[in-house]
Short mmCIF file of C-alpha atoms in Angstrom, two decimals:
data_model
loop_
_atom_site.label_atom_id
_atom_site.label_comp_id
_atom_site.label_asym_id
_atom_site.label_seq_id
_atom_site.Cartn_x
_atom_site.Cartn_y
_atom_site.Cartn_z
CA UNK A 6 0.35 -0.29 0.37
CA UNK A 7 3.03 2.29 0.61
CA UNK A 8 4.27 1.83 -2.04
CA UNK A 9 1.70 2.59 -4.90
CA UNK A 10 0.93 5.74 -2.47
CA UNK A 11 4.71 6.64 -3.49
CA UNK A 12 4.73 5.57 -6.69
CA UNK A 13 1.46 7.89 -7.42
CA UNK A 14 2.60 11.01 -5.62
CA UNK A 15 5.69 10.44 -7.55
CA UNK A 16 4.64 10.14 -10.86
CA UNK A 17 1.90 13.02 -9.97
CA UNK A 18 5.19 15.78 -9.20
CA UNK A 19 7.26 14.45 -12.09
CA UNK A 20 3.95 15.60 -14.54
CA UNK A 21 3.52 19.10 -13.27
CA UNK A 22 7.67 19.71 -12.31
CA UNK A 23 8.01 20.10 -15.93
CA UNK A 24 6.63 23.93 -16.84
CA UNK A 25 7.40 24.59 -12.62
CA UNK A 26 10.60 26.61 -11.97
CA UNK A 27 10.93 27.28 -8.96
CA UNK A 28 13.92 27.15 -6.04
CA UNK A 29 16.45 24.90 -6.96
CA UNK A 30 14.90 23.52 -10.42
CA UNK A 31 18.37 25.79 -12.49
CA UNK A 32 20.71 24.16 -9.90
CA UNK A 33 24.44 23.76 -11.18
CA UNK A 34 24.13 26.19 -13.36
CA UNK A 35 26.82 27.84 -11.59
CA UNK A 36 28.95 30.57 -14.45
CA UNK A 37 31.56 28.23 -14.78
CA UNK A 38 30.28 25.18 -15.78
CA UNK A 39 28.26 27.02 -18.38
CA UNK A 40 31.32 27.94 -20.69
CA UNK A 41 33.16 24.82 -19.64
CA UNK A 42 30.15 23.22 -21.54
CA UNK A 43 30.39 26.22 -24.05
CA UNK A 44 34.47 26.21 -24.45
CA UNK A 45 33.29 21.99 -24.91
CA UNK A 46 30.26 22.10 -27.62
CA UNK A 47 32.88 24.91 -29.10
CA UNK A 48 35.29 22.07 -29.92
CA UNK A 49 37.81 23.65 -26.81
CA UNK A 50 38.92 21.20 -24.41
CA UNK A 51 38.46 22.33 -20.24
CA UNK A 52 41.75 23.29 -19.70
CA UNK A 53 42.66 25.79 -22.55
CA UNK A 54 44.46 28.70 -22.15
CA UNK A 55 42.25 32.41 -21.65
CA UNK A 56 43.44 35.27 -24.03
CA UNK A 57 45.94 37.06 -21.82
CA UNK A 58 48.37 33.34 -21.44
CA UNK A 59 47.57 33.04 -17.78
CA UNK A 60 45.75 30.12 -16.55
CA UNK A 61 41.95 29.20 -17.27
CA UNK A 62 41.56 27.79 -13.81
CA UNK A 63 39.59 29.42 -9.93
CA UNK A 64 43.86 30.26 -9.26
CA UNK A 65 44.23 32.50 -11.96
CA UNK A 66 40.31 33.75 -12.55
CA UNK A 67 40.31 36.80 -10.78
CA UNK A 68 43.49 37.96 -12.10
CA UNK A 69 44.93 39.70 -15.77
CA UNK A 70 48.71 40.44 -16.44
CA UNK A 71 49.87 43.91 -16.46
CA UNK A 72 48.92 46.06 -18.62
CA UNK A 73 45.91 43.30 -20.32
CA UNK A 74 43.28 45.25 -18.57
CA UNK A 75 41.71 47.61 -20.32
CA UNK A 76 38.23 49.32 -18.19
CA UNK A 77 36.73 50.02 -21.52
CA UNK A 78 36.59 47.30 -23.51
CA UNK A 79 33.07 44.92 -23.13
CA UNK A 80 33.47 41.67 -21.07
CA UNK A 81 31.22 38.48 -21.94
CA UNK A 82 30.92 37.90 -17.99
CA UNK A 83 28.82 39.48 -15.79
CA UNK A 84 24.25 39.06 -16.40
CA UNK A 85 25.16 42.47 -18.55
CA UNK A 86 24.71 45.76 -16.60
CA UNK A 87 27.90 48.44 -16.79
CA UNK A 88 30.12 48.78 -14.32
CA UNK A 89 30.50 51.59 -13.09
CA UNK A 90 34.74 52.86 -12.98
CA UNK A 91 33.95 56.54 -12.83
CA UNK A 92 32.66 58.40 -9.45
CA UNK A 93 33.90 61.53 -10.12
CA UNK A 94 30.56 62.50 -10.47
CA UNK A 95 30.10 62.25 -6.40
CA UNK A 96 32.99 63.40 -5.34
CA UNK A 97 31.16 66.84 -3.99
CA UNK A 98 29.16 64.54 -2.32
CA UNK A 99 31.43 62.88 -0.29
CA UNK A 100 33.83 66.18 0.45
CA UNK A 101 30.78 68.10 2.31
CA UNK A 102 30.79 65.42 4.11
CA UNK A 103 33.84 64.96 4.57
CA UNK A 104 33.70 68.51 4.80
CA UNK A 105 31.11 67.95 7.18
CA UNK A 106 32.52 65.72 9.21
CA UNK A 107 35.17 67.76 10.43
CA UNK A 108 33.01 70.44 11.48
CA UNK A 109 31.29 67.70 13.73
CA UNK A 110 35.05 66.32 15.25
CA UNK A 111 35.34 70.65 15.92
CA UNK A 112 32.43 71.46 17.81
CA UNK A 113 33.36 67.62 19.27
CA UNK A 114 36.82 68.75 19.74
CA UNK A 115 35.60 71.91 21.18
CA UNK A 116 33.31 70.90 23.64
CA UNK A 117 36.28 68.30 25.10
CA UNK A 118 37.30 71.88 25.34
CA UNK A 119 35.37 73.74 27.95
CA UNK A 120 34.38 70.86 29.76
CA UNK A 121 37.92 70.36 30.36
CA UNK A 122 38.62 74.05 31.74
CA UNK A 123 34.82 73.68 34.27
CA UNK A 124 36.70 70.45 35.04
CA UNK A 125 39.62 72.15 36.19
CA UNK A 126 38.24 75.47 37.42
CA UNK A 127 35.89 73.49 39.66
CA UNK A 128 39.21 71.52 41.19
CA UNK A 129 41.30 74.71 41.27
CA UNK A 130 38.08 76.52 43.16
CA UNK A 131 37.74 74.00 45.72
CA UNK A 132 40.97 73.91 46.60
CA UNK A 133 41.46 77.14 47.17
CA UNK A 134 38.41 76.77 49.20
CA UNK A 135 40.56 73.76 51.74
CA UNK A 136 43.44 75.97 51.39
CA UNK A 137 40.65 78.60 53.08
CA UNK A 138 39.46 75.53 55.57
CA UNK A 139 42.31 74.84 56.83
CA UNK A 140 43.43 78.40 57.22
CA UNK A 141 40.44 79.21 59.29
CA UNK A 142 40.90 76.20 61.48
CA UNK A 143 44.44 76.23 62.53
CA UNK A 144 43.40 80.66 63.38
CA UNK A 145 40.72 78.94 65.77
CA UNK A 146 42.29 76.15 67.50
CA UNK A 147 45.14 79.30 67.69
CA UNK A 148 42.02 81.43 69.38
CA UNK A 149 41.83 78.33 71.66
CA UNK A 150 45.49 77.77 72.37
CA UNK A 151 45.97 81.71 72.82
CA UNK A 152 43.15 81.34 75.56
CA UNK A 153 44.25 77.89 77.28
CA UNK A 154 47.50 79.40 77.96
CA UNK A 155 45.52 82.59 79.27
CA UNK A 156 43.58 80.84 81.76
CA UNK A 157 46.32 78.64 82.58
CA UNK A 158 47.99 81.90 83.87
CA UNK A 159 45.15 83.01 85.90
CA UNK A 160 44.17 79.71 87.02
CA UNK A 161 47.63 78.55 89.21
CA UNK A 162 47.02 81.59 91.70
CA UNK A 163 43.12 80.16 92.05
CA UNK A 164 44.94 76.28 92.58
CA UNK A 165 47.24 76.88 95.46
CA UNK A 166 44.36 78.08 97.84
CA UNK A 167 41.54 75.34 95.90
CA UNK A 168 44.24 72.33 96.58
CA UNK A 169 44.84 73.62 99.99
CA UNK A 170 41.34 74.13 101.21
CA UNK A 171 40.55 70.68 100.08
CA UNK A 172 43.66 69.42 101.27
CA UNK A 173 42.63 70.96 105.21
CA UNK A 174 39.21 69.46 103.88
CA UNK A 175 41.47 65.66 103.31
CA UNK A 176 42.34 66.03 106.13
CA UNK A 177 39.27 66.26 109.05
CA UNK A 178 37.89 63.73 107.20
CA UNK A 179 40.63 61.53 108.18
CA UNK A 180 40.95 62.84 111.69
CA UNK A 181 37.55 62.00 111.79
CA UNK A 182 37.22 58.78 110.03
CA UNK A 183 41.31 58.01 112.42
CA UNK A 184 38.46 58.94 115.11
CA UNK A 185 35.71 56.88 114.83
CA UNK A 186 38.00 54.10 114.30
CA UNK A 187 39.77 54.02 117.28
CA UNK A 188 36.28 54.87 119.33
CA UNK A 189 34.94 51.22 117.70
CA UNK A 190 38.32 49.85 118.71
CA UNK A 191 37.82 50.57 122.45
CA UNK A 192 34.20 49.47 121.88
CA UNK A 193 35.62 46.23 120.37
CA UNK A 194 38.10 45.35 123.38
CA UNK A 195 35.63 46.88 126.40
CA UNK A 196 32.98 44.56 125.00
CA UNK A 197 35.19 41.57 124.38
CA UNK A 198 36.87 42.26 128.31
CA UNK A 199 32.89 42.37 129.29
CA UNK A 200 32.55 39.05 127.77
CA UNK A 201 35.97 37.03 129.49
CA UNK A 202 33.90 38.46 132.50
CA UNK A 203 31.00 37.25 132.07
CA UNK A 204 32.02 33.42 131.12
CA UNK A 205 34.37 33.47 134.48
#
């Protein structure tokens, strides 16, 4: 059953394929195969040399002998469209586009220079502000130190008086403590004697 279906499909495709042209229908029709076929039909061998004397193979297909190329001569290869070799008619357009590029490049350079100048100015201003701040801070410290020195000069006269007063107070406190300790020691001795008497 499958063979009969395949045969029917093949027959249908063969009947309809002759008149149709689609992708792959002209496969193998490259320009060099057509030239070889033309050369074989003319009775020439495949390895015949070209008109300029170079071998007729793929290695030399892109080359010609020096001085043998004539740009105005008509050649039989290609699809018949003329190959443009003179571009003088669009030279003016190229120059204007290069002028535009030059103008754009100049603009970019100017903008870069402006940015660099602005950055440099900002950097210098920041340095200047930092120096000013350091000077202010140094002045503040100098003022504080001078005040401390002046304050220390006045304090020594006050400090000995305060220290004398503190020393007096400390002595009084020590005396009170010592007297209390002595009293406590005396009380302890008396109570110890009383206990001994009561035991006897």
